XYZ file of C-alpha atoms in Angstrom:
623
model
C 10.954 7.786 -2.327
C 13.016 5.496 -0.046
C 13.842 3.328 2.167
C 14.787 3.773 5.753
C 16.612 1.511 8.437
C 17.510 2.068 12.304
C 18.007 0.411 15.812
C 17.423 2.521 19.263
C 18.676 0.850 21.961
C 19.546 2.438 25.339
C 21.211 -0.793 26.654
C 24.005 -0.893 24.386
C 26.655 1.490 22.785
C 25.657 1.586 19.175
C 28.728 3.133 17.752
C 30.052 -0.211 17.730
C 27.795 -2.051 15.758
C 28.542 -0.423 12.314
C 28.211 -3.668 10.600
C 24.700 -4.315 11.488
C 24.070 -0.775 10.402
C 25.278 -1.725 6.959
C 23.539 -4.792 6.628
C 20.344 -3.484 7.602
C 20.868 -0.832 5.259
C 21.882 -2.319 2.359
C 18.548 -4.411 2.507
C 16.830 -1.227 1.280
C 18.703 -0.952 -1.445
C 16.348 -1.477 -3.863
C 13.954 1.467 -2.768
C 16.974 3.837 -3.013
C 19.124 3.072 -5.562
C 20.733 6.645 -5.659
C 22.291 7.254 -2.245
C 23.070 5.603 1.295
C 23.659 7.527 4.544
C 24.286 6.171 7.980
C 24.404 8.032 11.015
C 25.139 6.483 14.909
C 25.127 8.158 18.224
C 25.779 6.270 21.269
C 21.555 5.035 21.377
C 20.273 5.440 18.345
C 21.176 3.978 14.763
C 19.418 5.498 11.913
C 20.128 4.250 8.087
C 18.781 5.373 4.751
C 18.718 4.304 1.309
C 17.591 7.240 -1.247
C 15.528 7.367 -4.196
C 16.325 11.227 -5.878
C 12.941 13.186 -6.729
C 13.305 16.292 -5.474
C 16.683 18.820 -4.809
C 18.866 15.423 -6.247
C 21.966 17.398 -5.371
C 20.326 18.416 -1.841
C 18.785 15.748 -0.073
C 20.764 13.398 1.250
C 20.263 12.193 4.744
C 19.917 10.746 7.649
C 19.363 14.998 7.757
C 20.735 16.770 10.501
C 19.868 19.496 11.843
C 23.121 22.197 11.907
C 21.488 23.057 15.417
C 23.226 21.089 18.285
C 23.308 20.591 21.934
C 26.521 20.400 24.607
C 27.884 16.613 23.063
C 27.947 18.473 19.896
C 25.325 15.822 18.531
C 22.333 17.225 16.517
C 19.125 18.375 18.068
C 17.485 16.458 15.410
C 18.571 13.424 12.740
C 15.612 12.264 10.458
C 15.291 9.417 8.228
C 12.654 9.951 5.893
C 11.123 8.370 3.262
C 8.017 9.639 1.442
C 6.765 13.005 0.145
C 4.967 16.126 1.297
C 3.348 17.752 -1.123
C 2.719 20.456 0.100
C 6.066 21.267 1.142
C 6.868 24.642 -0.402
C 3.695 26.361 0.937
C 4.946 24.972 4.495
C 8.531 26.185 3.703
C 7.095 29.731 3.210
C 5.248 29.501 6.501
C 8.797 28.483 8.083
C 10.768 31.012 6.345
C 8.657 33.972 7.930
C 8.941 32.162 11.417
C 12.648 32.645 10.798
C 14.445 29.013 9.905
C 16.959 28.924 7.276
C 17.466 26.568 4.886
C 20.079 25.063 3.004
C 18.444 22.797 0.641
C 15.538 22.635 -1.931
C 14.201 19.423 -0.601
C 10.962 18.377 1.465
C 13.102 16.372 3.591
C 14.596 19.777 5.132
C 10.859 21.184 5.392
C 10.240 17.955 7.610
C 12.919 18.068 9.832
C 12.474 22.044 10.683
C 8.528 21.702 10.591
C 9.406 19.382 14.030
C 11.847 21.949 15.358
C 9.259 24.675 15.272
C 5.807 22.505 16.323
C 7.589 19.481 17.726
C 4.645 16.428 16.604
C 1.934 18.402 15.794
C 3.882 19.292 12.720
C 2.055 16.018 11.240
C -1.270 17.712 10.796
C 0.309 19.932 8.012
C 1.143 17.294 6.010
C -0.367 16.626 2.484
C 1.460 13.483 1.574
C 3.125 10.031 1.881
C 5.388 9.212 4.529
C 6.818 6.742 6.852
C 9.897 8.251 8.618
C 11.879 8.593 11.635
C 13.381 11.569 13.881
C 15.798 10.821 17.067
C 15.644 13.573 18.808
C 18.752 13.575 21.335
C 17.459 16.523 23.611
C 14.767 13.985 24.623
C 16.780 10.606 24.237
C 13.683 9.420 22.226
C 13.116 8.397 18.699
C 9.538 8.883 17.354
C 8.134 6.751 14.016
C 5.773 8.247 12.041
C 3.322 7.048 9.147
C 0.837 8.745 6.811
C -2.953 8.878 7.315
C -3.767 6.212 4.748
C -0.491 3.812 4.667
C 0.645 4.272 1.090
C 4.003 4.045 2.693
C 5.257 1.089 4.844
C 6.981 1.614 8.196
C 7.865 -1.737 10.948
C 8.780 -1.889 14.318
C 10.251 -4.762 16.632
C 10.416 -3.990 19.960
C 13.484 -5.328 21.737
C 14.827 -4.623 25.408
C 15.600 -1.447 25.899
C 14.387 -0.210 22.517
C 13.099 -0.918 19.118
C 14.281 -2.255 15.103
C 12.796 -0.638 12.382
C 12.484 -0.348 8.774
C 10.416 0.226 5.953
C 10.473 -3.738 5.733
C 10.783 -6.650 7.313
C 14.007 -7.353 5.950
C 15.225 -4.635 7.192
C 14.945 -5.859 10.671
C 15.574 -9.443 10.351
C 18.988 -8.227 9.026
C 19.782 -7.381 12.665
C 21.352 -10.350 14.569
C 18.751 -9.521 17.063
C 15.434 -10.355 15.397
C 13.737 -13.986 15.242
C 11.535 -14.891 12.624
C 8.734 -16.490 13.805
C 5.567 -17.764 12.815
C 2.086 -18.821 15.338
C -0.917 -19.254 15.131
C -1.796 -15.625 15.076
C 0.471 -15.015 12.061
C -0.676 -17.384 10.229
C -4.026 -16.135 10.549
C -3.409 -13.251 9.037
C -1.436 -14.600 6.122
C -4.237 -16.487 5.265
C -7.621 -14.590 6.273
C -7.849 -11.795 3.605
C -8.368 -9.373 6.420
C -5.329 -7.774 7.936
C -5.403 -6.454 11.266
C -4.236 -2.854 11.343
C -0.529 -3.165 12.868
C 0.204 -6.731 12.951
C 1.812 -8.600 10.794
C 2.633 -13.114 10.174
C 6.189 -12.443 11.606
C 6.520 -12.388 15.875
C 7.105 -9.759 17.900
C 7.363 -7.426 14.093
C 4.334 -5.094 14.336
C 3.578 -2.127 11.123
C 3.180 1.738 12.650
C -0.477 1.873 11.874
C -1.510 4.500 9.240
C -2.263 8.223 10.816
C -0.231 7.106 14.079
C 3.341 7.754 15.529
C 5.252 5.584 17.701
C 7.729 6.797 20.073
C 10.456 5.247 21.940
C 12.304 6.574 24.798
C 14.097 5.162 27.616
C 10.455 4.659 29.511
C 9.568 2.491 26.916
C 7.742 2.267 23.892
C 3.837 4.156 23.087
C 1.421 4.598 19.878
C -0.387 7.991 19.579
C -3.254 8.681 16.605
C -2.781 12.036 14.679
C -5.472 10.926 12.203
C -8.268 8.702 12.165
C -11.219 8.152 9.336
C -13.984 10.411 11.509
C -17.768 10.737 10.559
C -19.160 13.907 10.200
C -22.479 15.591 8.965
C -22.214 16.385 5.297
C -24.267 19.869 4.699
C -23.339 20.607 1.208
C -26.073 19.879 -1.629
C -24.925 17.646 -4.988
C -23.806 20.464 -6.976
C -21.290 21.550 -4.533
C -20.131 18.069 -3.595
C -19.105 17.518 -7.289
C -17.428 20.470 -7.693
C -15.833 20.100 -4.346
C -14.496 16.930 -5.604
C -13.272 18.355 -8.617
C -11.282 21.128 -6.702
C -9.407 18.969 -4.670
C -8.908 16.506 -7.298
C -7.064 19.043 -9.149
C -5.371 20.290 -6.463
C -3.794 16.364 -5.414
C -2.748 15.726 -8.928
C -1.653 19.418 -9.457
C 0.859 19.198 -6.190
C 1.803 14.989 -6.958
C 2.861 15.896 -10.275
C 5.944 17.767 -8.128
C 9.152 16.110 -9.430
C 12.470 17.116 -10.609
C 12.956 13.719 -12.074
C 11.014 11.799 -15.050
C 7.180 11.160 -14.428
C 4.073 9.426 -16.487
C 0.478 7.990 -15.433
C -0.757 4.796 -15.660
C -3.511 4.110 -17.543
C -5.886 1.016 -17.904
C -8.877 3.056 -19.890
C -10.586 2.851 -16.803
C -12.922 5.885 -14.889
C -9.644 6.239 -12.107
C -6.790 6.410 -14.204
C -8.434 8.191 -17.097
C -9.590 11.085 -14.862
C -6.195 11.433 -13.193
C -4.121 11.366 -16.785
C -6.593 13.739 -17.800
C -6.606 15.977 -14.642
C -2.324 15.595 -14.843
C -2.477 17.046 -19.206
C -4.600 19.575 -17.855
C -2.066 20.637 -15.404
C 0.588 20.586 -17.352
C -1.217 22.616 -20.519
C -1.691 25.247 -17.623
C 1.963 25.532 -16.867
C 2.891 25.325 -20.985
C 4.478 21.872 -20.385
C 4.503 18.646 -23.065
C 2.615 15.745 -23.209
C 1.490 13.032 -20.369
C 3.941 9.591 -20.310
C 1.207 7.078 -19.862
C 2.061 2.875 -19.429
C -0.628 -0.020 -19.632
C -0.738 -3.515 -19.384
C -2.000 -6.336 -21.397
C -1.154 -9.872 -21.722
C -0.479 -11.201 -25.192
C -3.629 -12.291 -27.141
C -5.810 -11.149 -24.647
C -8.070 -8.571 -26.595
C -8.579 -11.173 -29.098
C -9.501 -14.271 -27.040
C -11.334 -12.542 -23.827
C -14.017 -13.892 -22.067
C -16.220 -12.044 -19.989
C -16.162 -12.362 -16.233
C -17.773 -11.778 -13.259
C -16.306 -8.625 -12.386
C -14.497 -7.348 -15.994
C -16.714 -7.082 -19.332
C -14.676 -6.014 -21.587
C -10.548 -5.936 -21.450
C -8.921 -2.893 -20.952
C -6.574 -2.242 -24.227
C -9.409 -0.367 -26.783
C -10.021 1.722 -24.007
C -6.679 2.645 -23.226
C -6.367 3.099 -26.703
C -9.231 5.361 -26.741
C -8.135 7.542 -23.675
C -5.046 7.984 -25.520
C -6.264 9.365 -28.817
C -8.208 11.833 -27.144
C -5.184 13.108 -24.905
C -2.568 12.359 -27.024
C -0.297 11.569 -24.443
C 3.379 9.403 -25.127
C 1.921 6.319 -24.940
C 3.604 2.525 -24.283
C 1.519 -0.770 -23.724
C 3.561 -3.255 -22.216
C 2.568 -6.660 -23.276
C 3.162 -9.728 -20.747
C 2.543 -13.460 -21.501
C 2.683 -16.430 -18.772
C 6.520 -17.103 -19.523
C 7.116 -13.183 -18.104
C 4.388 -14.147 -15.044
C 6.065 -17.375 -13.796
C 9.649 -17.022 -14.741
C 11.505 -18.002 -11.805
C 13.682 -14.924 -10.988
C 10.513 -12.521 -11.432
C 8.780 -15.043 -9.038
C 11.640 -14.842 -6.532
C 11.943 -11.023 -7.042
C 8.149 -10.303 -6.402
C 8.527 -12.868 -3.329
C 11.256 -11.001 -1.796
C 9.633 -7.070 -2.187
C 6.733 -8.628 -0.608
C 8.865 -10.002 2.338
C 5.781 -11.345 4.414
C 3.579 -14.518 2.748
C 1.083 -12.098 1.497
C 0.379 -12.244 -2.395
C -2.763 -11.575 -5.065
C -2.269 -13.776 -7.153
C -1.083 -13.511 -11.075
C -0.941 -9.301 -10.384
C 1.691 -9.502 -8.129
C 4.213 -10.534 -10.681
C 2.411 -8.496 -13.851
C 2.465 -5.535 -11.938
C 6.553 -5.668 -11.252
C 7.183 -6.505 -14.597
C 4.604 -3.598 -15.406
C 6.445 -1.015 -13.116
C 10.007 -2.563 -14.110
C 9.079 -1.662 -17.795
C 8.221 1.852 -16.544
C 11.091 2.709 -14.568
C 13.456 2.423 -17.727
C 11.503 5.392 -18.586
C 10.560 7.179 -15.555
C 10.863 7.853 -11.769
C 7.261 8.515 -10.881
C 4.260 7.799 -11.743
C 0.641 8.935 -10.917
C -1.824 6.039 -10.076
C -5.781 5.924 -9.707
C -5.615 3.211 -6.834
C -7.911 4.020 -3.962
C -11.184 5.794 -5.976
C -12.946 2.035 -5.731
C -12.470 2.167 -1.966
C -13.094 5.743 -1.376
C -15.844 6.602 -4.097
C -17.740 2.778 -4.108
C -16.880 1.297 -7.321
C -16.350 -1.953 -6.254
C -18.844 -4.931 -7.226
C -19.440 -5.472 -3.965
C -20.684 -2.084 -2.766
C -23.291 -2.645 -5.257
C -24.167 -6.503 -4.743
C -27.444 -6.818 -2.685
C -26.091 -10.263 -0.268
C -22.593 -8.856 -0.285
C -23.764 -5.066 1.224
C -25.793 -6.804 3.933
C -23.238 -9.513 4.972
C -21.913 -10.206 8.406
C -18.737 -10.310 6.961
C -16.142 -8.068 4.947
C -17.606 -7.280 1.581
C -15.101 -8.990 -0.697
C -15.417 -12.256 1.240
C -19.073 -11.984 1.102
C -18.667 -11.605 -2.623
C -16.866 -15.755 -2.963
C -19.297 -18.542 -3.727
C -16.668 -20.538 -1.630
C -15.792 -18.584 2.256
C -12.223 -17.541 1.983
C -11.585 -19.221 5.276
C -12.455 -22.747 3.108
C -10.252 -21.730 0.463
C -7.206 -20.652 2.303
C -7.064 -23.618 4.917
C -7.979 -26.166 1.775
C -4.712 -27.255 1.943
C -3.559 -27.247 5.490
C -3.573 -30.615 7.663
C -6.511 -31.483 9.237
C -5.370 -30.877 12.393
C -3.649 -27.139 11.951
C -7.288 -25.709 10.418
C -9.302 -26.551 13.660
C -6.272 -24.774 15.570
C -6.959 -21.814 13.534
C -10.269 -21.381 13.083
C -10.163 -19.114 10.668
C -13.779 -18.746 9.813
C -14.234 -17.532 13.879
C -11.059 -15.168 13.226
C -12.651 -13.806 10.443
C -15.856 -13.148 12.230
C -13.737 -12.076 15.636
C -11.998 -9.128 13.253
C -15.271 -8.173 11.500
C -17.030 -7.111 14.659
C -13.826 -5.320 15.754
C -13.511 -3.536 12.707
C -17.454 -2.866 12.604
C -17.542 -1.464 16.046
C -15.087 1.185 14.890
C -17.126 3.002 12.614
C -19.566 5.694 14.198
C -23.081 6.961 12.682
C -25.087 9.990 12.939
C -28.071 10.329 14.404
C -30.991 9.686 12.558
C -28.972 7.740 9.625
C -30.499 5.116 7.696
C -30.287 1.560 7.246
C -28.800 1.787 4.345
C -26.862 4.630 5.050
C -25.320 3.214 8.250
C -25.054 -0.087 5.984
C -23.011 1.896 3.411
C -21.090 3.890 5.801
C -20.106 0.606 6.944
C -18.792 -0.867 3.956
C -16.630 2.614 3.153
C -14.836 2.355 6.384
C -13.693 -1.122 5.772
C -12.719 -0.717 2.090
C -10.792 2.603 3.251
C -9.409 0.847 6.682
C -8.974 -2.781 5.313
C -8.880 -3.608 1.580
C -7.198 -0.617 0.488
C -4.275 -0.673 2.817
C -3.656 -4.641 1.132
C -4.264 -3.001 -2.420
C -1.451 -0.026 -1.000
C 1.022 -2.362 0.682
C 1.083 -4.503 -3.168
C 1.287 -1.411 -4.808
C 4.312 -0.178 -2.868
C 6.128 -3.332 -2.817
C 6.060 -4.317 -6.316
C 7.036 -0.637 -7.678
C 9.620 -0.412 -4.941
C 11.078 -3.116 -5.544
C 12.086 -1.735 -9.165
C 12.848 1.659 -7.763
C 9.714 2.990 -8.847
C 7.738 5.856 -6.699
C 4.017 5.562 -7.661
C 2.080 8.647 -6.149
C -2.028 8.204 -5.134
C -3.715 11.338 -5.941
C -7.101 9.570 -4.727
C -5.443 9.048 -1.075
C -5.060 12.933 -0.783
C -6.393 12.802 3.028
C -8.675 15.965 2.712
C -10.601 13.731 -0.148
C -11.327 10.880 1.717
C -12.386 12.504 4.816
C -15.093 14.436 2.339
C -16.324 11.802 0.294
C -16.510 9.573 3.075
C -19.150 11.678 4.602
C -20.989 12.435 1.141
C -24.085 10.338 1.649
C -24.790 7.116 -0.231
C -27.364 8.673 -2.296
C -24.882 11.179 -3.365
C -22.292 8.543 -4.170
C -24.845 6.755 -6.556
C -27.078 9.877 -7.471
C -26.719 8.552 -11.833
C -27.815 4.986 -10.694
C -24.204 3.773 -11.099
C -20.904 3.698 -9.249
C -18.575 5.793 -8.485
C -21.299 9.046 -9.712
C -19.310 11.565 -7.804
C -16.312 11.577 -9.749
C -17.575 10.781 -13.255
C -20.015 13.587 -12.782
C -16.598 15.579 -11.424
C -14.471 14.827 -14.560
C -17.038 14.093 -17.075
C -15.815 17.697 -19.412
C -12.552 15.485 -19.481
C -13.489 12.161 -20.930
C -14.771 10.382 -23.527
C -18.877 8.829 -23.305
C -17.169 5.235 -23.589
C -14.773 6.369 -20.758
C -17.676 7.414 -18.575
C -19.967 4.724 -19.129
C -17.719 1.955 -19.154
C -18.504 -0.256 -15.797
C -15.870 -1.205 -13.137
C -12.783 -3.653 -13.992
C -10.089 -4.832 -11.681
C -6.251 -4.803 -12.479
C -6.343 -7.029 -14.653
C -5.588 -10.785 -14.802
C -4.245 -13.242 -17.382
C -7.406 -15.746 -18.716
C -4.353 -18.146 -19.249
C -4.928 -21.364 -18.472
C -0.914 -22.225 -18.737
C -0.356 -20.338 -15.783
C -2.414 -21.992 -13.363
C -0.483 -24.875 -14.524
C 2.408 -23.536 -14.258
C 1.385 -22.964 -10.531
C 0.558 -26.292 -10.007
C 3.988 -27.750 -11.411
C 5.604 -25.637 -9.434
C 3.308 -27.468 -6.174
C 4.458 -30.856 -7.526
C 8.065 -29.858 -7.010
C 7.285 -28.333 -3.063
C 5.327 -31.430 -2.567
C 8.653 -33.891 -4.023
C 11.132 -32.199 -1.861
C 11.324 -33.628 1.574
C 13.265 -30.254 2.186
C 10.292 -28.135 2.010
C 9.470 -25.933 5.212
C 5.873 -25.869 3.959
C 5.191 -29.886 4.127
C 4.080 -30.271 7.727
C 1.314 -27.665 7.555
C -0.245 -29.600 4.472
C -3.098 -32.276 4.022
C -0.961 -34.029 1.374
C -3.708 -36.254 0.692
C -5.542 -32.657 -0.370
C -2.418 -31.222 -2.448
C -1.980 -34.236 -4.483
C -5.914 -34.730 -4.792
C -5.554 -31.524 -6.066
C -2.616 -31.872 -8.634
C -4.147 -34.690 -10.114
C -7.354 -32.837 -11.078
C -7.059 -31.283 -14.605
C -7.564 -27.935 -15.030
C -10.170 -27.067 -16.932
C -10.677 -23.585 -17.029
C -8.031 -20.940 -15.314
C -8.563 -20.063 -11.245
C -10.092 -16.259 -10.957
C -7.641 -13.798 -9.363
C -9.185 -14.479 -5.872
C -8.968 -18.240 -6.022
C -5.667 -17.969 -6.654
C -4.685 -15.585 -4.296
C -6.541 -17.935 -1.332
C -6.055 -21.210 -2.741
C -4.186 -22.364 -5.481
C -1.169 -20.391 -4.846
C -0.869 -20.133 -0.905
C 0.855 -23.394 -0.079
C 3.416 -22.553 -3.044
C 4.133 -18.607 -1.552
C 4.077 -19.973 2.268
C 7.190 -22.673 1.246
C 9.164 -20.038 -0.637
C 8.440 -17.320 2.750
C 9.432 -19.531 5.365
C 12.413 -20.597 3.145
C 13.582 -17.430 2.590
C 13.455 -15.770 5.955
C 14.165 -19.409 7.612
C 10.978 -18.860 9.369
C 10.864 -21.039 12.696
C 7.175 -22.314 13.638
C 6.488 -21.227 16.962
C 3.362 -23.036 19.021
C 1.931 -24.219 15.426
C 0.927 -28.084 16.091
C 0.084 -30.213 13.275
C-alpha cells in the first residue's frame, strides 16, 4: 500500500515546480515509508510514496512504461497505490497477448493491463486501488478508485487542471489550494451521512468509489465502471451458502498475497473469526505455519463490563476462545484512557484523518491497535464490511429503525443526530444549517438510487433499502477510519468481505435468505459454521469496541475547558458558549456511548484542532 501525490496543469510548465512536488510528496510519507519517486513532464506532476508488499526489490514507481513516443517521454507513467489481487492470473492473460515484463509486481500488471484495454482494464480488477496514469499520447491524466472505496483518492480542480492525492494534505501542500470551510462542509462534518464525493474542505472533492476521473486539456469528467446493481437472485439456500463459502475462500485465499509479514485481527466475533479461520485453512493447504492474530481490550474491562445496548458481552474470552481452537500466534494489546487521550496519539489520529471527521474513543484505540501491529507485521486481514453487506447490524433488525424515513443508524439514537451534532453551535449558525432538512434532503437522494424488482415485497424493497445504504453510506465512513488510522502507522489492512463479486451476490440474496436461522448475518455463519466454535456462532453482534471509562469522557471535557479558555481558538465563534460551559459544568455520571461522542461530546473539541491545523478559513459561515 501507498500513498500517491500529483498536479496536471496545462497552463504552466511543471518542470519547474520541483519543490511543490516534494512537499506534496513528502506529506504521504507515512503511507509509504519504504520508497519515494517523483516524476515531471512539462503538464503533468505525479509523486509517490511506497509501502513494499509485493516484488520489494521491483516496484518502485511513478512506473513507466519502457514504451515511448517522439519527445522520448513514456506512453504511460502510473502512480498507484492499492492491490490487485488477482494480478498473476491477469499477468498470464498479458503474457500470451505478448507484453513483457520486467518486474514481479502488480503495479507492472496495472500499467500494461491499460496499454492493452486502455480503461476497460478496470473491470478485471479484484482489489483495492486508488491510482493515477498520465497518459502523454492523449495529454490526459485519468484517476481511478475501487468499487467499494477501501482506498482514498482526492481531487481539486484548478484552472487548467487538477491536485490530487490520496489525502487532503496532499493537496493543501500545493501553494495553490485554499482551505475552506461553508455551509455545505460543515454539513457534512457534522450530519453522519456523507455525500458520495464531497468532502468539509472547498473546491476538494473524493473520486467516488467504482468511478474514474479524467482530466485533459478539455477539462475535467467522472465516468462509473461499477455501481451496486439489483438483480434477480435464482439460486435456492443451499447454493447461496455454498456460493458464499466459495468466494469467501477465494478473497481471503488471493488477500493473503504478500511477500512481507501478515496476521488477522481478531475480536472473537462471527467476521473476524470466519476470516482467521478461512486464512489457517489456506495456509494448512499450502503447508504454511500458524495465523498472527492481534486484539484489543482496554485494561480492566472483562472484569468490570456492563452490558449495553448494542454489546453483551466483551470481546476478550472470545478471542481467547477462537484462539485455542486455531492455535494461531496470538497478542492482545491492552489500552487504558492514558494511551486514548495522550496528546501526541490525539494529534497523530487528528492528522491521518485530515478532514473533521472522527468516531469517537475508536479512532485513537484503533491507531494505537494497528501501531502495536505494525511492529510485527505489514498486513493484516480484517472482517470490516460483513455487518453492511450480510445485515448484522442492530439496526437491520430493529422494527422503528428498518421502517424509518431516515438512515438506519440515525433512526437507531433516542436523541436525532442533527440535535446532537449542532448542540453546541451558536444559535444562529444551526438555523443556517439545517441539518435535520440536510439529513432528510440526502436520504431521499440516496433512497431514490436504489432500484427493485418487480413484484418485491414490502419488506423486501424495505430491506433492499437498508443494504444499499449500509454498503453506499456507512461502510465507506467505517472504510475511510479504517484506512486512515492503519495508514497512518504504515499499516495495509486488506477487506476480504469487500471482494466486489461478494457484495454484488449477497446483495441480491433475498432478505429471507439473509435471516433464514432467525438471526443475523445467517448466510455466513451457516457458510463457515464447520470452522467455528458453537459460542463463536451463536454469539450476537458487537461493535469495535469502546472503553466503559468514565475518565475519558472527562478527559474530553478538560480538554473543552482549555478550547473554551483560549481566545485563540478557531472553533469559538461557531459555539453557543452559554451551551459548552452549561455543559462542562454538568458532572458526568456515567460515560457517553460511542455515538454520543462521536456527534456530541467530542465535535467542538475535533472541529478547533481541524481548522487549526489546516488554518481553515470560514467561507459564507455567519454566526
Amino acid at each position: 500500500m501507498c500513498g500517491i501525490a500529483g498536479w496536471v496543469d496545462f497552463g504552466r510548465d511543471l518542470t519547474g515546480e520541483g519543490a511543490a512536488a516534494q512537499a506534496m510528496t513528502a506529506t504521504m510519507a507515512c503511507r509509504g515509508p519504504d520508497d519515494e519517486g517523483i516524476w515531471t513532464a512539462r503538464h503533468a506532476m505525479l509523486g509517490h510514496r511506497r509501502l513494499a508488499v509485493i516484488d520489494i526489490e521491483g516496484g518502485s514507481q511513478p512506473m513507466r512504461s519502457p514504451e515511448t513516443g517522439p519527445d522520448g517521454d513514456p506512453l504511460v507513467v502510473l502512480s498507484y497505490s492499492g492491490e490487485v489481487y488477482n494480478f498473476k492470473e491477469i499477468r498470464e492473460e498479458l503474457v500470451l497477448l505478448g507484453h513483457r515484463f520486467r518486474t514481479r509486481s502488480d503495479t507492472e500488471v496495472v500499467l500494461r493491463s491499460y496499454l492493452e484495454w486502455g480503461t476497460d482494464f478496470v473491470h478485471r480488477f479484484n482489489g483495492m486501488f486508488g491510482f493515477a496514469i498520465w497518459d502523454s499520447r492523449t495529454d490526459e491524466l485519468l484517476l481511478v478508485r475501487d468499487r467499494l472505496g477501501v482506498k482514498p483518492l482526492f481531487y481539486y480542480p484548478i484552472d487548467g487542471g487538477v491536485l490530487f492525492g490520496s489525502e487532503p494534505k496532499a493537496i493543501l501542500a500545493n501553494p495553490l489550494s485554499t482551505a475552506a470551510l461553508d455551509l455545505d462542509g460543515l454539513r457534512d462534518a457534522l450530519a453522519l451521512a456523507r455525500v458520495p464525493g464531497r468532502t468539509p474542505l472547498k473546491n476538494l472533492y473524493e473520486v467516488r468509489p467504482g468511478h474514474i476521473v479524467r482530466v485533459g486539456r478539455g477539462g475535467l469528467r467522472e465516468e462509473t465502471y461499477w455501481s451496486l446493481e439489483t438483480r434477480p437472485h435464482t439460486d435456492d439456500l443451499d447454493t447461496t451458502v455454498a456460493t458464499v463459502r466459495e468466494i469467501l475462500e477465494d478473497a481471503v485465499t488471493h488477500q493473503m498475497i504478500s511477500d512481507v509479514p501478515l496476521c488477522s485481527l481478531l475480536s472473537g466475533g462471527l467476521d473476524s473469526s470466519a476470516l482467521t479461520a478461512l486464512a489457517q485453512r489456506s495456509l494448512d493447504s499450502a503447508g504454511g505455519g500458524k495465523v498472527r492474530t492481534f486484539s484489543v481490550d482496554f485494561a480492566g474491562l472483562t472484569d468490570s463490563f456492563k452490558p449495553e445496548k448494542f454489546r453483551e458481552a466483551p470481546d476478550a474470552p472470545f478471542a481467547a476462545e477462537m484462539v485455542r481452537h486455531l492455535g494461531t500466534e496470538h497478542q492482545e494489546i491492552l489500552l487504558d484512557t492514558r494511551n486514548l487521550t495522550d496528546p501526541g496519539v490525539r494529534d497523530t489520529v487528528l492528522r491521518a484523518w485530515d478532514l473533521p471527521y472522527g468516531i469517537g474513543d475508536h479512532d485513537p484505540s484503533l491507531y494505537l491497535l494497528f501501531k502495536a501491529v505494525r511492529e510485527d507485521s505489514t498486513v493484516a486481514l480484517s472482517g470490516e464490511s460483513a455487518d453492511e453487506v450480510f445485515g448484522g447490524y442492530l439496526w437491520f433488525h430493529d422494527a422503528v429503525a428498518s421502517r424509518a424515513q431516515t438512515y438506519p443508524w440515525h433512526a437507531i439514537n433516542e436523541v436525532p443526530v442533527s440535535e446532537q451534532a449542532t448542540a453546541f453551535l451558536a444559535p444562529g449558525l444551526a438555523k443556517q444549517l439545517n441539518l435535520a432538512e440536510y439529513v432528510a434532503d440526502q436520504y431521499s437522494a440516496a433512497a431514490a438510487e436504489v432500484v427493485h424488482l418487480p413484484g418485491d415485497s414490502e419488506t423486501e424493497r424495505r430491506m433492499r433499502l437498508a443494504s444499499y445504504l449500509n454498503i453506499t453510506r456507512f461502510l465507506r465512513m467505517m472504510l475511510d477510519r479504517k484506512d486512515r488510522m492503519s495508514m497512518a502507522t504504515g499499516l495495509e489492512v486488506r477487506v476480504p468481505f469487500c471482494d466486489h463479486r461478494l457484495v454484488e451476490y449477497v446483495y441480491n440474496a433475498p432478505w429471507a435468505m439473509k435471516t433464514f436461522d432467525g438471526r443475523e448475518k445467517s448466510l455466513l455463519r451457516h457458510a463457515t459454521k464447520d470452522l467455528l466454535p458453537e459460542s463463536i456462532l451463536q454469539r450476537r453482534k458487537a461493535p469495535y469496541p469502546s472503553t466503559q471509562d468514565l475518565g475519558y469522557d472527562q478527559a474530553i471535557n478538560r480538554e473543552l475547558t482549555g478550547i473554551v479558555a483560549d481566545k485563540r481558538s478557531p472553533v469559538l465563534p461557531l459555539l453557543d458558549l452559554d451551551a459548552v460551559r452549561s455543559h462542562l459544568s454538568s458532572p458526568l455520571s456515567a460515560p457517553f456511548t460511542m455515538m454520543q461522542r462521536s456527534v456530541y461530546s467530542e465535535t467542538p473539541v475535533r472541529l478547533n484542532a481541524w481548522l487549526t491545523l489546516h488554518d481553515v478559513k470560514l467561507d459564507g459561515v455567519q454566526f
